[in-house]
mmCIF file of C-alpha atoms in Angstrom:
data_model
loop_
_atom_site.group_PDB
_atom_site.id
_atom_site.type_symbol
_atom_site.label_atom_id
_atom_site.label_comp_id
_atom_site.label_asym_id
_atom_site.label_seq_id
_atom_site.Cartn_x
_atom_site.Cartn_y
_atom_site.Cartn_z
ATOM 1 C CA UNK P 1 28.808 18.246 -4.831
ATOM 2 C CA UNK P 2 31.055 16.926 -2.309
ATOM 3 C CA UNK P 3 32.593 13.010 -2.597
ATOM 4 C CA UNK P 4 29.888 11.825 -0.088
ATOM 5 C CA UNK P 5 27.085 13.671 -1.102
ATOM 6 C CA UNK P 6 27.869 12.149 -4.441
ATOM 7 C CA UNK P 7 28.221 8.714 -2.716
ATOM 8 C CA UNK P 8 24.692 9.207 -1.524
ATOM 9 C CA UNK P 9 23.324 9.948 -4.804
ATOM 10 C CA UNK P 10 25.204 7.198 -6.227
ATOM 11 C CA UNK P 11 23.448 4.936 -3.280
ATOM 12 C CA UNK P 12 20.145 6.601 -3.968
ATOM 13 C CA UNK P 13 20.300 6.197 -7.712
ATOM 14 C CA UNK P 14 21.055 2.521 -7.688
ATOM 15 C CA UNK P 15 18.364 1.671 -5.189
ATOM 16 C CA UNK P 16 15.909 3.331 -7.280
ATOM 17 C CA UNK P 17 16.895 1.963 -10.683
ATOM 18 C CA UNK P 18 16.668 -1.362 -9.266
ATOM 19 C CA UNK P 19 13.235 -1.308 -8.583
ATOM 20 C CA UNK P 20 12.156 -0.794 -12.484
ATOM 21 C CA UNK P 21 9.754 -2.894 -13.591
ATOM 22 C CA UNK P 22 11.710 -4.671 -16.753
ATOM 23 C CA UNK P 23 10.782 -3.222 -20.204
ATOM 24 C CA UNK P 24 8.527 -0.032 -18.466
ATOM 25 C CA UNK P 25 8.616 2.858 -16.911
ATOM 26 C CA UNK P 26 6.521 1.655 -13.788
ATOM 27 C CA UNK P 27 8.188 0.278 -10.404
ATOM 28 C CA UNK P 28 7.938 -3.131 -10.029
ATOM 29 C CA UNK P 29 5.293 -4.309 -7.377
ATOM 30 C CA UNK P 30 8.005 -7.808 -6.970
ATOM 31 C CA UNK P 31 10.859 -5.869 -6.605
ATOM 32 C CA UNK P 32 10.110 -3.232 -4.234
ATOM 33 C CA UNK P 33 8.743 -5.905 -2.344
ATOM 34 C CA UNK P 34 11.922 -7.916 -1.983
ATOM 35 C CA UNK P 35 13.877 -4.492 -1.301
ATOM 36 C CA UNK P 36 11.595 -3.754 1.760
ATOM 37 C CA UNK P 37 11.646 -7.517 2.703
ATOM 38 C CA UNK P 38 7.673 -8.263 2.894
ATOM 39 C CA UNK P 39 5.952 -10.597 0.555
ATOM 40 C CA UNK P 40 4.033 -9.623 -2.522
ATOM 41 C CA UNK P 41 0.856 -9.628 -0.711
ATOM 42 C CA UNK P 42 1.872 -7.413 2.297
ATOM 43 C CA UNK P 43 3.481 -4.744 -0.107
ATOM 44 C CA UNK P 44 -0.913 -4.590 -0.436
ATOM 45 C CA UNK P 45 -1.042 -2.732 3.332
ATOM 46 C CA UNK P 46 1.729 -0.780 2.725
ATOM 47 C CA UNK P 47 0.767 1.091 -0.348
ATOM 48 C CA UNK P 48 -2.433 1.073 0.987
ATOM 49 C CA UNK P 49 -4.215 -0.901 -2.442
ATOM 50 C CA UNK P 50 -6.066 -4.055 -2.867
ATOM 51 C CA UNK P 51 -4.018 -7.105 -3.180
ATOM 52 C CA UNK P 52 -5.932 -7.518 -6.513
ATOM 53 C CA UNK P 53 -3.923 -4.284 -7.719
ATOM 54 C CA UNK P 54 -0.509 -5.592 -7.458
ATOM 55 C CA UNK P 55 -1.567 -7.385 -10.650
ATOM 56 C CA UNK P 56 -1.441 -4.466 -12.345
ATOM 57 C CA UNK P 57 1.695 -2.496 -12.074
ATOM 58 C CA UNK P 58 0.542 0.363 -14.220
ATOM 59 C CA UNK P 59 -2.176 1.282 -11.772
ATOM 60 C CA UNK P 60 -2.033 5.175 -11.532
ATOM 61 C CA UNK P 61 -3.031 4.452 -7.344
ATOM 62 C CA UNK P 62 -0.213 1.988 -7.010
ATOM 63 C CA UNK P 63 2.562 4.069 -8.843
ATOM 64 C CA UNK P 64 1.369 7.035 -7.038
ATOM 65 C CA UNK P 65 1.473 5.059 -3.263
ATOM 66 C CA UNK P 66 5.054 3.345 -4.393
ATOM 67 C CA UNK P 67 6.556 6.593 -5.422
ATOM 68 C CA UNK P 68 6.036 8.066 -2.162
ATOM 69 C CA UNK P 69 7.328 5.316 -0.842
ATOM 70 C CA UNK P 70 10.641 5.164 -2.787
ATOM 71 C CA UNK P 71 10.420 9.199 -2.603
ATOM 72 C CA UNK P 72 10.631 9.274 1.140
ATOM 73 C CA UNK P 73 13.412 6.157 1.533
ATOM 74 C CA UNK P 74 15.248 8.213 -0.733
ATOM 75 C CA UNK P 75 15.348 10.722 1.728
ATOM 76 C CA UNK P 76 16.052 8.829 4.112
ATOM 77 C CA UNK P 77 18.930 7.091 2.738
ATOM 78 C CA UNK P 78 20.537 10.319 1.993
ATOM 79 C CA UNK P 79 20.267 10.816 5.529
ATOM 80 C CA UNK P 80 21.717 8.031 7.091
ATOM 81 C CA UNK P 81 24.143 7.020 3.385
ATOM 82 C CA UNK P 82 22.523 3.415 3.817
ATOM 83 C CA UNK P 83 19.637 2.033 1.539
ATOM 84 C CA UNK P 84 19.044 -0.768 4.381
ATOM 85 C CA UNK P 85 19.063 1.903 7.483
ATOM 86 C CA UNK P 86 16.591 3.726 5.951
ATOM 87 C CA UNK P 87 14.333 1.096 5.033
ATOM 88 C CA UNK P 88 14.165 0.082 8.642
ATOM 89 C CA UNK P 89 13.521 3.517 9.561
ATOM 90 C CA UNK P 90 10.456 3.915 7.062
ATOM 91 C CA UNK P 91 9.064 0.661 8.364
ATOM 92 C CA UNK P 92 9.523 0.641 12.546
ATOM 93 C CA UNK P 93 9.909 3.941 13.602
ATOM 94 C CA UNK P 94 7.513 5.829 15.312
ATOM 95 C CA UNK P 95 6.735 9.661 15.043
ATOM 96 C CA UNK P 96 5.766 11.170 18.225
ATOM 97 C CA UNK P 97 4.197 14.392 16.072
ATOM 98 C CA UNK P 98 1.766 11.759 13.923
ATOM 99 C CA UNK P 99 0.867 9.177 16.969
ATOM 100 C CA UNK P 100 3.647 7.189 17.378
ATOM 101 C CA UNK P 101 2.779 6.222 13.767
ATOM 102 C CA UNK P 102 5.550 4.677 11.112
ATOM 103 C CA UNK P 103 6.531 6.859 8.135
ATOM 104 C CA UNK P 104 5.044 3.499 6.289
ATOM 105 C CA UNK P 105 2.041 3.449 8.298
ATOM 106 C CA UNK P 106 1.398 7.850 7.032
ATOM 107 C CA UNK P 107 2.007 6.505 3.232
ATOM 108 C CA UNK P 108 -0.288 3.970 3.613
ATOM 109 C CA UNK P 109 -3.233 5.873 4.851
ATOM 110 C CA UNK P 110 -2.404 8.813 1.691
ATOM 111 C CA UNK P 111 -1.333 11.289 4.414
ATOM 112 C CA UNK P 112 1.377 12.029 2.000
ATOM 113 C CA UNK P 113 1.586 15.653 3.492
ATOM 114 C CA UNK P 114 2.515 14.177 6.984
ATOM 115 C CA UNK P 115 5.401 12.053 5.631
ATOM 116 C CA UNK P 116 6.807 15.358 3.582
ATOM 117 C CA UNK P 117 6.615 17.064 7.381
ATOM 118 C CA UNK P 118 8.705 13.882 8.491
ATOM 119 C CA UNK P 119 11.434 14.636 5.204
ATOM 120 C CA UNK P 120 11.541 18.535 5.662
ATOM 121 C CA UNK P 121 12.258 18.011 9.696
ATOM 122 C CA UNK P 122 14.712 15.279 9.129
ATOM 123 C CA UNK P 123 16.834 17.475 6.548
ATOM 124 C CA UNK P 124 16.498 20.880 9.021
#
């Protein structure tokens, strides 16, 4: 592994292990929120649950939807080496192949295939 590709990991590593809920093994509904600047109740649209879920970290739906997520800014940030780049890339940019649509947007309609497309292109 070369000194930047171990960088990156380093980058990657950190952003996810700050997203842990405290004392579990879920990620933390509050936290992920802050990282991708929305409130609490937008992080709701963007996983693609009810508001009422966020309640409940340990929702199997909400892990699922906020693993994606984290799985594909991952990705991303080993892309571009920058946790905050990425995140602005998973939120506001279109895709011409899936209508102009946001990677965030694909993620939180479940078109989870769609976003992997979006991954597999970006690292060929």
């Amino acid at each position: 592994m070369t000194h930047a590709q171990l960088a990156h990991s380093k980058v990657v590593s950190g952003f996810v292990d700050s997203l842990q809920e405290p004392r579990t093994p879920y990620i933390s509904p509050k936290r992920l929120s802050q990282a991708l600047g929305v409130k609490v109740a937008n992080l709701a649209q963007l996983t693609g649950v009810h508001r009422n879920t966020l309640r409940n970290p340990s929702s199997e739906r909400l892990q699922g939807r906020m693993r994606e997520m984290v799985k594909v800014i991952s990705a991303a940030t080993e892309l571009t080496g920058d946790v905050d780049k990425a995140i602005y890339w998973y939120r506001n940019e279109p895709t011409a192949d899936y209508s102009h649509r946001t990677a965030a947007e694909l993620v939180a309609d479940g078109q989870v295939e769609a976003v992997r497309d979006l991954e597999n292109g970006a690292r060929g």
